[in-house]
Coordinates of C-alpha atoms in Angstrom, one line a residue:
X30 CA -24.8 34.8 4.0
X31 CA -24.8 31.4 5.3
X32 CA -28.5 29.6 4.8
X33 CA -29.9 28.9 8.7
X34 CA -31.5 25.9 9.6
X35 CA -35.1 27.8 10.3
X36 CA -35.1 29.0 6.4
X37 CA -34.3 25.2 5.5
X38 CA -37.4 24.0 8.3
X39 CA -39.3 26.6 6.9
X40 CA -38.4 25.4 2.6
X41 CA -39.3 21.4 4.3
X42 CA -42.5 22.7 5.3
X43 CA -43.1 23.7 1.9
X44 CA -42.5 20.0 1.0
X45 CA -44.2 18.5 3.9
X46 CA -41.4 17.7 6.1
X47 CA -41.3 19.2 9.3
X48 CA -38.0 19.1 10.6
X49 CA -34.3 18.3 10.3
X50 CA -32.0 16.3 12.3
X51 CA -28.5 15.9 12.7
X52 CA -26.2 13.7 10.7
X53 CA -22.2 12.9 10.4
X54 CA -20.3 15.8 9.5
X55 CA -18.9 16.4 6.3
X56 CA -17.8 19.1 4.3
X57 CA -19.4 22.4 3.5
X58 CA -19.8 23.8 0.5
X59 CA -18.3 27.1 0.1
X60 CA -18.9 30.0 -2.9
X61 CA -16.6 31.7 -4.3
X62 CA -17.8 34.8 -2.1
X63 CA -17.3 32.9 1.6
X64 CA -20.9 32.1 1.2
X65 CA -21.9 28.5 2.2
X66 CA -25.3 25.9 2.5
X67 CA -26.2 23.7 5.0
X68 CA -22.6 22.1 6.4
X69 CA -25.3 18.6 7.1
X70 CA -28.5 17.4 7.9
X71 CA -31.7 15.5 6.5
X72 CA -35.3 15.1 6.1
X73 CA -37.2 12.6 7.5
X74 CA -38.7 11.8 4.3
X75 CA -35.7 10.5 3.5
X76 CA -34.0 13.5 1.4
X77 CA -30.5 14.2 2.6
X78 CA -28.9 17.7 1.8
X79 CA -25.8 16.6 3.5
X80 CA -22.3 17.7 2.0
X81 CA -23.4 19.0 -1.5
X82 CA -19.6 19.1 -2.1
X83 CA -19.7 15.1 -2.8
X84 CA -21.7 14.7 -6.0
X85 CA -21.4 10.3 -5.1
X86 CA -23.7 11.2 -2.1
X87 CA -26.7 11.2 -4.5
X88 CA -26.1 7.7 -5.4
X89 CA -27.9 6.5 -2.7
X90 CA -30.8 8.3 -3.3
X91 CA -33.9 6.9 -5.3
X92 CA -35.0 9.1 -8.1
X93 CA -38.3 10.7 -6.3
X94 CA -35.9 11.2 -3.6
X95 CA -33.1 13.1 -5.6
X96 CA -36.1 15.3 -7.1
X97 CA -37.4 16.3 -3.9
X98 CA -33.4 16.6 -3.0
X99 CA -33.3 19.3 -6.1
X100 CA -37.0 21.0 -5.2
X101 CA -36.3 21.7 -1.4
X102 CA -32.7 23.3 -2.7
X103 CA -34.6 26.3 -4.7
X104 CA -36.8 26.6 -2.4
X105 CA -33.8 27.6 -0.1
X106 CA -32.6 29.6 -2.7
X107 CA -36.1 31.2 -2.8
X108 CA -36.4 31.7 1.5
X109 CA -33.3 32.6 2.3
X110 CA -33.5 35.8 -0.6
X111 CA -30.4 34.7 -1.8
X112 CA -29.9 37.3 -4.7
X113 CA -26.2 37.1 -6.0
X114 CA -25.7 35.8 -9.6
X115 CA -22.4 34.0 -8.4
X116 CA -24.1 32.4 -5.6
X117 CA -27.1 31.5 -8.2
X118 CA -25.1 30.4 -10.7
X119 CA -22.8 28.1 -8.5
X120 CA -25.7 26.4 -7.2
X121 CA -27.6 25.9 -10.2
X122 CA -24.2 24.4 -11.5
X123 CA -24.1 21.9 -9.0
X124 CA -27.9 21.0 -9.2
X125 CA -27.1 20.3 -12.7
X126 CA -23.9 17.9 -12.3
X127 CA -25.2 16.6 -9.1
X128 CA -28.1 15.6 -11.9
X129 CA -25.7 14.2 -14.8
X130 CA -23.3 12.3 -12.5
X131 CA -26.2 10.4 -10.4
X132 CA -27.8 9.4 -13.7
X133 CA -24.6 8.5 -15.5
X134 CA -23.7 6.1 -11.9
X135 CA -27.4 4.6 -12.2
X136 CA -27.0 3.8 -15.8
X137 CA -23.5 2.4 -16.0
X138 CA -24.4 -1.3 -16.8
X139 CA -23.0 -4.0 -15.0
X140 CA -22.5 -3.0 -11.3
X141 CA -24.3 -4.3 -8.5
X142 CA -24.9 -2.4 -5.1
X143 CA -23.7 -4.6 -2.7
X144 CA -25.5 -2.9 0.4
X145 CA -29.3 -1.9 -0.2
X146 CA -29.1 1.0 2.0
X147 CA -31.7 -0.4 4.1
X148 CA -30.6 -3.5 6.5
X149 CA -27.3 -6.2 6.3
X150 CA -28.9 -8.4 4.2
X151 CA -26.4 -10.3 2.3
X152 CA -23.7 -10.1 5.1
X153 CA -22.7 -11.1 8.5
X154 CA -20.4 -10.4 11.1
X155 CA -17.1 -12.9 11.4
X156 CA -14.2 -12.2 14.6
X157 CA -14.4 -10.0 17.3
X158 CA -17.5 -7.9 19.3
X159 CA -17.4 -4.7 17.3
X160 CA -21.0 -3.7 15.7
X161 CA -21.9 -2.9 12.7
X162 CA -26.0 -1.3 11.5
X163 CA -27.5 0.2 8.7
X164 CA -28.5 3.9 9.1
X165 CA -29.7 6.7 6.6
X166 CA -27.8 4.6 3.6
X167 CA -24.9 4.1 5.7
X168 CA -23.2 1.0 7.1
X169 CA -21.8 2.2 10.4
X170 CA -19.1 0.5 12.3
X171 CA -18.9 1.2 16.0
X172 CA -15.4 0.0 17.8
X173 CA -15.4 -2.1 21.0
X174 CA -12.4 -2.5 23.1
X175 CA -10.8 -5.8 24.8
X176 CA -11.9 -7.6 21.2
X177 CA -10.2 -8.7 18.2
X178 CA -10.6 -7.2 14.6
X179 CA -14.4 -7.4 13.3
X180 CA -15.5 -8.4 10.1
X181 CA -18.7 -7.5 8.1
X182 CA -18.7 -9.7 5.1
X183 CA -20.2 -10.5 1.9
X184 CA -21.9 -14.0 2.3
X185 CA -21.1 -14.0 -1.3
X186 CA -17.5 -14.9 -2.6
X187 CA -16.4 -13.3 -5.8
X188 CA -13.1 -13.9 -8.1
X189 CA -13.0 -11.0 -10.7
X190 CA -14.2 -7.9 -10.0
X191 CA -14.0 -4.0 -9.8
X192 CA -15.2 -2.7 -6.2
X193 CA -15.8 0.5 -5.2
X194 CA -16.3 2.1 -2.0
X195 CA -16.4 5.2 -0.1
X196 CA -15.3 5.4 3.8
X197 CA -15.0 7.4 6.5
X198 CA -13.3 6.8 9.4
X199 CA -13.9 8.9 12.5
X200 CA -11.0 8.0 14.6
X201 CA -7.6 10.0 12.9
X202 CA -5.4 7.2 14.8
X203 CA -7.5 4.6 13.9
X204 CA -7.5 1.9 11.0
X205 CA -9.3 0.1 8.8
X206 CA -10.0 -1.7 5.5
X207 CA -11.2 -4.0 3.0
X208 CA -11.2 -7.4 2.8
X209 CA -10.3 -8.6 -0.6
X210 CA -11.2 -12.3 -1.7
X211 CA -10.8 -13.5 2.1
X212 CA -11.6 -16.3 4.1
X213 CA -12.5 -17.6 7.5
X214 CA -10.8 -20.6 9.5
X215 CA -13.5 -21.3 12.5
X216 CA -11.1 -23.1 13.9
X217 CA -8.1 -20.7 14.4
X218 CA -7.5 -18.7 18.2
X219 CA -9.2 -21.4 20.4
X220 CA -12.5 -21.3 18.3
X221 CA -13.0 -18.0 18.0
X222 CA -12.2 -18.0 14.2
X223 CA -9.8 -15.4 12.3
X224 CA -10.3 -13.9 8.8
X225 CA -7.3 -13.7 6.6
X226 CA -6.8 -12.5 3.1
X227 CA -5.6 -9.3 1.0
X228 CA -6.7 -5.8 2.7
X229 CA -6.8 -2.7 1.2
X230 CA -5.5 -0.8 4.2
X231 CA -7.3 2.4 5.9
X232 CA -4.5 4.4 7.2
X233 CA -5.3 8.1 8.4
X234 CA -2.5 8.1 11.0
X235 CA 0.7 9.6 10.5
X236 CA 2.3 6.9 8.7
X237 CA -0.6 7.5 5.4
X238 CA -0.6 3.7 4.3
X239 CA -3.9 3.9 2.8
X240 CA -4.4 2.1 -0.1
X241 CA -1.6 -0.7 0.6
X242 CA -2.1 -4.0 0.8
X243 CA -1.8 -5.6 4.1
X244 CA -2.4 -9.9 4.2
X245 CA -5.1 -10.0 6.9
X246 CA -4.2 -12.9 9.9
X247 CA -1.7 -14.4 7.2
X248 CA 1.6 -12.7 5.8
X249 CA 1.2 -9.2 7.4
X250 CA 2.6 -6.3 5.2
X251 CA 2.1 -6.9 1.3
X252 CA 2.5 -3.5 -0.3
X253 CA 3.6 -1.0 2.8
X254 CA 3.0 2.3 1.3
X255 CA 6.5 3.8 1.3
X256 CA 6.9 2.0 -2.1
X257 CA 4.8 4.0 -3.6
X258 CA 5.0 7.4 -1.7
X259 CA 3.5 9.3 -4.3
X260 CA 0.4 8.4 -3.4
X261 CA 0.6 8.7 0.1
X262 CA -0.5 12.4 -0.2
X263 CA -4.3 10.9 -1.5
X264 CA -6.0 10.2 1.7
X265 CA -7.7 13.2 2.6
X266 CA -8.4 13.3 6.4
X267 CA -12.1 13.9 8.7
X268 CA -13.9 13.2 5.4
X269 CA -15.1 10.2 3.1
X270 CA -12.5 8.9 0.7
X271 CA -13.2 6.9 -2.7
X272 CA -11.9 3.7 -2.7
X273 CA -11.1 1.3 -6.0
X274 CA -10.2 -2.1 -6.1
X275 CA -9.7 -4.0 -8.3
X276 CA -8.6 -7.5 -8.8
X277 CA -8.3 -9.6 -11.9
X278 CA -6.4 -13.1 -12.8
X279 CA -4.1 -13.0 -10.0
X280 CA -3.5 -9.4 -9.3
X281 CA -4.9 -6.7 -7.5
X282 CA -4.6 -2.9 -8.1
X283 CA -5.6 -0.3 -5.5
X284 CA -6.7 3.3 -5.9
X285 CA -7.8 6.0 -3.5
X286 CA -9.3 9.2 -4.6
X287 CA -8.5 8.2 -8.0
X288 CA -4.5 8.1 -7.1
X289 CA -2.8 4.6 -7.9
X290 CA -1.9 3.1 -4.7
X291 CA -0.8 -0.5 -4.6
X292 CA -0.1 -3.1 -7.5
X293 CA -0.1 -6.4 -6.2
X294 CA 1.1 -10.2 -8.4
X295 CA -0.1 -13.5 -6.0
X296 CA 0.1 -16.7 -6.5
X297 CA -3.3 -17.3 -3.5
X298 CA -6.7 -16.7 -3.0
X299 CA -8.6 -17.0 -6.6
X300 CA -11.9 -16.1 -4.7
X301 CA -13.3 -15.5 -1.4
X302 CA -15.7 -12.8 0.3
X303 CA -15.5 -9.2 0.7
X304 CA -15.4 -7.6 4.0
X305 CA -15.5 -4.3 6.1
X306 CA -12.9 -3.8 9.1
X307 CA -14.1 -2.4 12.2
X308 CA -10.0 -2.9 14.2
X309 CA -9.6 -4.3 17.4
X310 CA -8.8 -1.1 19.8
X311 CA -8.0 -0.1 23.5
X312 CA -10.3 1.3 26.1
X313 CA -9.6 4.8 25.0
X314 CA -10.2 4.4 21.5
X315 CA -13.9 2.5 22.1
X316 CA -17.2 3.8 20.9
X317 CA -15.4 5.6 17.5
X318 CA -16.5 5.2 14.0
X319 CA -16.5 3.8 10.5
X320 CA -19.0 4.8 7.8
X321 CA -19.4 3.0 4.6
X322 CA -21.8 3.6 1.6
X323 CA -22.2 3.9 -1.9
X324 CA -20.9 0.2 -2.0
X325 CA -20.7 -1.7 -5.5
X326 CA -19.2 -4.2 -7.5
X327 CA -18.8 -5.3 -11.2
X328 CA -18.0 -9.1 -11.8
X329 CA -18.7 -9.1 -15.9
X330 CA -17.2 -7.4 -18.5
X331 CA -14.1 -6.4 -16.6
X332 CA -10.7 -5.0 -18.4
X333 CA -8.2 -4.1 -16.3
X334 CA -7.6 -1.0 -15.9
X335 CA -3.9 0.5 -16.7
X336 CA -1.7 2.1 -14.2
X337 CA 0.3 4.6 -14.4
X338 CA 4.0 4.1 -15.3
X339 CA 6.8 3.5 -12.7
X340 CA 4.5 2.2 -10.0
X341 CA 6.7 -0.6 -8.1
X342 CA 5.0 -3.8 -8.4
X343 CA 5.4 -6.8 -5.4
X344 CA 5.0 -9.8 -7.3
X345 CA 5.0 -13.1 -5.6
X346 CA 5.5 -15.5 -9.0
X347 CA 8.9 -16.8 -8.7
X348 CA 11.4 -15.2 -10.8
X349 CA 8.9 -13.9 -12.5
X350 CA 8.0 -10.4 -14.7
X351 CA 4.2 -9.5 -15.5
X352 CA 3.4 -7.2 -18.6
X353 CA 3.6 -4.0 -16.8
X354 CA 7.4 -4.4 -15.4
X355 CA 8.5 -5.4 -18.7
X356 CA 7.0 -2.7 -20.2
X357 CA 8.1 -0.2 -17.2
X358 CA 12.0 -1.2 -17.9
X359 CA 12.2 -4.1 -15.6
X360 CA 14.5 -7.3 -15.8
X361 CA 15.5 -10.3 -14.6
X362 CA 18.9 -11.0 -13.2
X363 CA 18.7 -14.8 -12.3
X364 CA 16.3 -16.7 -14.6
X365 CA 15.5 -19.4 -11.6
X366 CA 17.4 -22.2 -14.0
X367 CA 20.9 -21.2 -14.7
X368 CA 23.7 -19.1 -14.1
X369 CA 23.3 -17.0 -17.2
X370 CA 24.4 -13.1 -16.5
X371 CA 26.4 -14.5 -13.6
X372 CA 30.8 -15.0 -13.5
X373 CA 33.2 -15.8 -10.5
X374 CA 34.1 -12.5 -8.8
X375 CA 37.7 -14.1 -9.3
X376 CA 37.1 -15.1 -13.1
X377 CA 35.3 -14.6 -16.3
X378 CA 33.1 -17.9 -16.0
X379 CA 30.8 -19.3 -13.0
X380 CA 32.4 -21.1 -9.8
X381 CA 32.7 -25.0 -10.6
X382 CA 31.4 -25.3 -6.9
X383 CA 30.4 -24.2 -4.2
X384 CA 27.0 -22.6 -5.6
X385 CA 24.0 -24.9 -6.9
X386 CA 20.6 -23.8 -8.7
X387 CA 17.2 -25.4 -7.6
X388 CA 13.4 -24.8 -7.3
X389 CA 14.1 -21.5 -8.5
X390 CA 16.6 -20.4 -6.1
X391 CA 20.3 -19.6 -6.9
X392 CA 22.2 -20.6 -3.2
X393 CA 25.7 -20.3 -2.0
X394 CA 26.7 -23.7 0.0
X395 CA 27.9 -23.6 3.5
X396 CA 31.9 -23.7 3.4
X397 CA 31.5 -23.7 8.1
X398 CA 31.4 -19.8 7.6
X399 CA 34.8 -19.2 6.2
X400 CA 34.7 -16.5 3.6
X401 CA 35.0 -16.9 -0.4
X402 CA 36.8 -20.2 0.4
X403 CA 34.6 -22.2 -1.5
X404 CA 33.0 -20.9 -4.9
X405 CA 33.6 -17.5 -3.6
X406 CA 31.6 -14.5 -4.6
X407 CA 29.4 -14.3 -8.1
X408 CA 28.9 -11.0 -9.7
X409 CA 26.5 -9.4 -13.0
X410 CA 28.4 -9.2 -16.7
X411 CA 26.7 -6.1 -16.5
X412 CA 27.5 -3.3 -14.6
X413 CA 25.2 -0.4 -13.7
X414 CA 25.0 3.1 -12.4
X415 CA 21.7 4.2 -11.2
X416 CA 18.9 1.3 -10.5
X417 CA 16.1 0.2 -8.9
X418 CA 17.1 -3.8 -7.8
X419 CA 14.9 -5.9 -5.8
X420 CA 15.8 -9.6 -4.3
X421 CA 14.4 -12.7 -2.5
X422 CA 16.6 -14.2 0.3
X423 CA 16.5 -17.0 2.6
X424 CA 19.2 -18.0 5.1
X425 CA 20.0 -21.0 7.4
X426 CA 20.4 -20.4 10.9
X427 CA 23.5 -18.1 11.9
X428 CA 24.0 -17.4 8.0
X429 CA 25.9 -14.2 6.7
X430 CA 25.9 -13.0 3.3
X431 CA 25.1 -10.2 1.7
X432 CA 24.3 -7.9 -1.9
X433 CA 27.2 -5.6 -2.7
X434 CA 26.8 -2.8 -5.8
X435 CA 29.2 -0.8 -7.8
X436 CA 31.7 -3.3 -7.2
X437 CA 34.3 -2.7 -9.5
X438 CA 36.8 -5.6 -9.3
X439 CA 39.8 -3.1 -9.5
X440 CA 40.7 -3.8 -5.3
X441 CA 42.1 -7.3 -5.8
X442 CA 41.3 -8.1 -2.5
X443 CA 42.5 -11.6 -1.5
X444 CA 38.5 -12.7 0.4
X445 CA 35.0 -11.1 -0.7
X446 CA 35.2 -8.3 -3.5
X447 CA 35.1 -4.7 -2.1
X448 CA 31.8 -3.0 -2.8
X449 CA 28.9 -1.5 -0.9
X450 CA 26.8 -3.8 1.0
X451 CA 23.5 -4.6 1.5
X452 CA 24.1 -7.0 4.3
X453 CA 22.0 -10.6 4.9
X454 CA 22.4 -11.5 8.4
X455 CA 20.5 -13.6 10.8
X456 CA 21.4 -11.1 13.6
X457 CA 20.3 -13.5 16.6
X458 CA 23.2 -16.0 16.1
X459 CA 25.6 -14.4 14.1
X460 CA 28.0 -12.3 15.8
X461 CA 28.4 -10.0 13.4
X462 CA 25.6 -8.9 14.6
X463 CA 26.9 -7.1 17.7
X464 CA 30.4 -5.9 16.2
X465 CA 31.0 -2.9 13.7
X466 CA 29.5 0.7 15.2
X467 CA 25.9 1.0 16.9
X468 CA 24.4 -2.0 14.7
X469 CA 25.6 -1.0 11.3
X470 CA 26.2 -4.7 10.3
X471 CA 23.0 -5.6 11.0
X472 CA 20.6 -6.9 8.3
X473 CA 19.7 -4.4 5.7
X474 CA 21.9 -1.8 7.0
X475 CA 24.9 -0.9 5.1
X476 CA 27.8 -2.4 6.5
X477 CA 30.0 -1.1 8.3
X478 CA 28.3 2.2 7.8
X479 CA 24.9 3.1 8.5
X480 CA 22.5 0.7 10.6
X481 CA 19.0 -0.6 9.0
X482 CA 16.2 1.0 11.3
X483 CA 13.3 -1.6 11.3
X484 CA 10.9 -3.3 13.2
X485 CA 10.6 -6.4 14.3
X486 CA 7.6 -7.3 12.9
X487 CA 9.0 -6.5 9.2
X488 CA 11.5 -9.2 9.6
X489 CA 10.3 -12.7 8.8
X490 CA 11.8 -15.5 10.3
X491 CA 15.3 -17.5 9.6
X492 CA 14.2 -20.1 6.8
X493 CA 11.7 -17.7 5.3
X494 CA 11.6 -15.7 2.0
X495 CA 12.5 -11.9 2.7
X496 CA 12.5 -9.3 0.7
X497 CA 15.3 -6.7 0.4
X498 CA 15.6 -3.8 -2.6
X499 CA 18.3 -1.1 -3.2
X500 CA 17.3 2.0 -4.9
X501 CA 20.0 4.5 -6.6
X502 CA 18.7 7.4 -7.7
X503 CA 20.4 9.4 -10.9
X504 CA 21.4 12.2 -7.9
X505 CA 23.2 9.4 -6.4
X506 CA 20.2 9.2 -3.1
X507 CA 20.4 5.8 -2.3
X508 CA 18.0 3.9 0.1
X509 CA 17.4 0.0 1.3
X510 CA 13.9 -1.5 1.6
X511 CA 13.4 -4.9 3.6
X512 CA 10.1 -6.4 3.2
X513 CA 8.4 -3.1 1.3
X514 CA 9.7 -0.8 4.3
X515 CA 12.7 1.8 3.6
X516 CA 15.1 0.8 6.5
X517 CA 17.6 3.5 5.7
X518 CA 19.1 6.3 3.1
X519 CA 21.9 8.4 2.3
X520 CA 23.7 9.9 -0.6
X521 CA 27.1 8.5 -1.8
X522 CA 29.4 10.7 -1.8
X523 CA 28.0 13.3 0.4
X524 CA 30.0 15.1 3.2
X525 CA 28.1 12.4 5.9
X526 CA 28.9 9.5 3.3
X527 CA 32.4 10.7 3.5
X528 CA 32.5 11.3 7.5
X529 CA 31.1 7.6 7.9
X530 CA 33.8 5.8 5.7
X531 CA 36.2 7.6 7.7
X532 CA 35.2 5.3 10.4
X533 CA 34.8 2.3 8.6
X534 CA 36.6 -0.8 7.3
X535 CA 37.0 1.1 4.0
X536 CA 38.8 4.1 4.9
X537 CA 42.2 2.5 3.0
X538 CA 40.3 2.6 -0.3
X539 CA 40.5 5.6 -2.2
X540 CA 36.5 7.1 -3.1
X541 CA 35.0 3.8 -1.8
X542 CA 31.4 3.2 -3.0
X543 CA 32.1 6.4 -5.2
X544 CA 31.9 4.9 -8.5
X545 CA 30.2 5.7 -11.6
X546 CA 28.7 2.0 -12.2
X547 CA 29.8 -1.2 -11.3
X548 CA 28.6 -5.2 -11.2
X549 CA 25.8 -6.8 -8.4
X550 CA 27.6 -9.1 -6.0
X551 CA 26.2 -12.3 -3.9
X552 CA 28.3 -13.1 -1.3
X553 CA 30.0 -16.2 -0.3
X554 CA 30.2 -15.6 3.5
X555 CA 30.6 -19.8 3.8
X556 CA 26.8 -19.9 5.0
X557 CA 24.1 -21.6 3.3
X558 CA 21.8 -18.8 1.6
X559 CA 20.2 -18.8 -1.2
X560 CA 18.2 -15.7 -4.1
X561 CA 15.8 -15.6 -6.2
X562 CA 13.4 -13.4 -8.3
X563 CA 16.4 -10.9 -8.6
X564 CA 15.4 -8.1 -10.8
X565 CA 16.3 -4.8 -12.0
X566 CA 15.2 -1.6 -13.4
X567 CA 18.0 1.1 -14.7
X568 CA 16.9 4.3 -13.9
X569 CA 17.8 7.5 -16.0

């Protein structure tokens, strides 16, 4: 039986509350026999019994108030004649842990409630029109269209610490998120001021990007979720999720639901507030809603917490390997100061010109475009099979390069070494561009084979560091990220694999790209480009 709202009005009167009122939805709790309690609702003294399912609810509640929570719950028990021992025992269960784990919260020393239940004190509102009020130990976000992104922030800043959240967001196409160690220039968008700064995202569209990092009014896309798509699974929609974060020294580490999300190495933002994201929306998305509560943070005391291994980390220190990549298998393939690792494609020592190391960068000089006529390609000393490689790049205007793997040297082929290729192209000037089969020589893509699908806003501009990564899996699954995004995949070898080389440029060497292992190739294309923090993991 399921326990009606008049035996819960009738147990309130037996407390000296005389009615209930409707909340947010949440989650019923179910029995094990299809039985449930009250799906929401509270009491106007102040005693939720909404979503009994969530034992963090009852960290909001004061202890009177969790003991009156407990007292009006038998007395349902007691109205409603609710007899079976399964039903009994279930409930006194929960009573019991709802109990342990609100005490255990209260008493863990430290952490500071950054939102008193009661009112905004402590924050204020920065950017667009949306509103944000306090309600029933909730802060509540309400959208507003023809507005940019609103901001409810700490008027605190913080450097170190552990914060933890939970959030709801009405909308199932909407966003949101949490402003990490942010800022505010007053000055930016005609006066109207813009916040910028690390976000944990809020993602419960399609694409399940919660728990990334997205640079807020800054650098866009940090940690897009497809590089860790393991946890993509741990946003659980129409419900309130649990949100870590945590951010120490100068990284940050995201979790949702208890599922490690993003790992994140940055060279800015030491401190700064913390803020709540109410996103700037169209007419037919106004009026929804984001709830936040059981808000708190710890500043003292802190360790950072481990993460799990083979979690891809985006670090932003040049040429650079934290603690956790070494550990996880990671290397470095171009030390930022010499050529060490690194021959002539054409010889067994470096090209005498033609390349030149500086400020961290490795960079191919410009030879007026004409292919390996200057130093002419560089590849590894090592070779490798299956891998996990990531790169920086930066060209010059109409540049053309490119990343080539399993090259094997055995071609002799009189310009660039014969390999597949992760191809570097500025695709507005060059004309390579527009040649080869429906864009496959485009950046990213493979070349000559299979075309990069990306967005423009994932590409950053000529003269800018981007990111690219190639990922070959033991099963030979290969795919290409640029800027954290996967732009493509396909399986060498394959019957498709095959079908495309057929087509191709390659079709006059025997098994192209079909090698066991071979060396990492940077490309003299005779345009200025230059690499750095090239790194590797070999995968088994």
């Amino acid at each position: 039986m399921v326990v009606s709202r008049k035996s819960a009005a009738l147990a309130c009167e037996d407390q000296g509350v005389s009615s209930i009122s409707n909340t947010r939805p949440h989650q019923i709790y179910k029995t094990g026999t299809g039985n449930a309690i009250p799906q929401s609702g509270k009491f106007p003294g102040g005693c939720r019994y909404t979503d009994f399912g969530n034992f963090q609810n009852s960290r909001s509640l004061s202890t009177p108030k969790r003991l009156k929570f407990f007292k009006i719950l038998l007395h349902l028990l007691i109205r409603t004649k609710i007899t079976s021992l399964t039903i009994m025992k279930r409930t006194l269960q929960l009573i019991i842990a709802l109990s342990f784990i609100s005490s255990s919260a209260m008493a863990q020393p430290g952490w500071t409630n950054l939102f008193n239940g009661k009112d905004l004190t402590g924050w204020k509102t920065l950017g667009g029109k949306a509103t944000f009020r306090a309600e029933d130990g909730v802060i509540v976000a309400t959208t507003v269209a023809n507005t940019g992104n609103t901001f409810l922030v700490t008027k605190k800043e913080y450097g170190d610490f552990v914060l933890e959240l939970d959030i709801y967001v009405e909308d199932e196409e909407g966003n949101s998120g949490v402003q990490t160690r942010s800022h505010f220039d007053a000055a930016a968008n005609n006066g109207e001021g813009k916040v910028y700064g690390r976000q944990c995202e809020v993602d419960p569209t399609w694409r399940r990007w919660t728990g990334g990092v997205y640079d807020e009014g800054r650098r866009e896309w940090i940690y897009p979720m497809q590089l860790n798509a393991a946890a993509q699974h741990a946003y659980k929609p129409k419900q309130y999720n649990h949100y870590t974060i945590e951010c120490t020294g100068n990284e940050m580490k995201t979790w949702v639901n208890g599922i490690a999300a993003a790992y994140v190495v940055d060279t800015l933002d030491a401190r700064g507030f913390i803020g709540l994201q109410a996103h700037a929306v169209a007419e037919d998305r106004a009026g929804k809603k984001i709830f936040f509560k059981n808000i708190r943070i710890k500043t003292t005391g802190i360790r950072p917490t481990p993460f799990p291994p083979g979690v891809y980390v985006v670090n932003y220190v040049t040429n650079s390997l934290n603690e956790y990549e070494k550990k996880n298998g990671w290397r470095l393939l171009f030390d930022g100061k010499t050529n060490n690792g690194w021959i002539s494609a054409k010889r067994n020592t470096f090209p005498a010109t033609g390349w030149s190391i500086s400020n961290g960068a490795i960079t191919v000089q410009s030879s007026e475009g004409k292919e390996s006529t200057n130093g002419g390609d560089i590849v590894t000393k090592d070779q490798f099979s299956a891998f996990d490689l990531s790169f920086e790049f930066k060209m010059t205007p109409g540049a053309n390069s490119g990343v080539k793997y399993f090259v094997t040297l055995a071609e002799a082929s009189t310009g660039s070494a014969i390999g597949l290729e992760y191809q570097v192209l500025d695709d507005s000037l060059h004309p390579d561009a527009k040649m080869g089969r429906e864009g496959n020589r485009t950046l990213a893509s493979l070349y000559d084979l299979i075309k990069a699908d990306k967005q423009k806003r994932f590409i950053r501009p000529v003269g800018s560091w981007n990111c690219g990564r190639i990922v070959v899996y033991p099963n030979n699954k290969v795919e290409h990220y640029l800027n954290g995004v996967k732009v493509l995949e396909y399986i060498r070898g394959s019957k498709e694999y095959r079908s495309l080389v057929a087509i191709s440029k390659y079709v006059i060497w025997k098994n192209f790209g079909e090698a066991y292992k071979g060396h990492i190739l940077l490309q003299d294309h005779g345009n200025e480009v230059s690499y750095r923090s090239i790194k590797i993991k070999e995968l088994k």
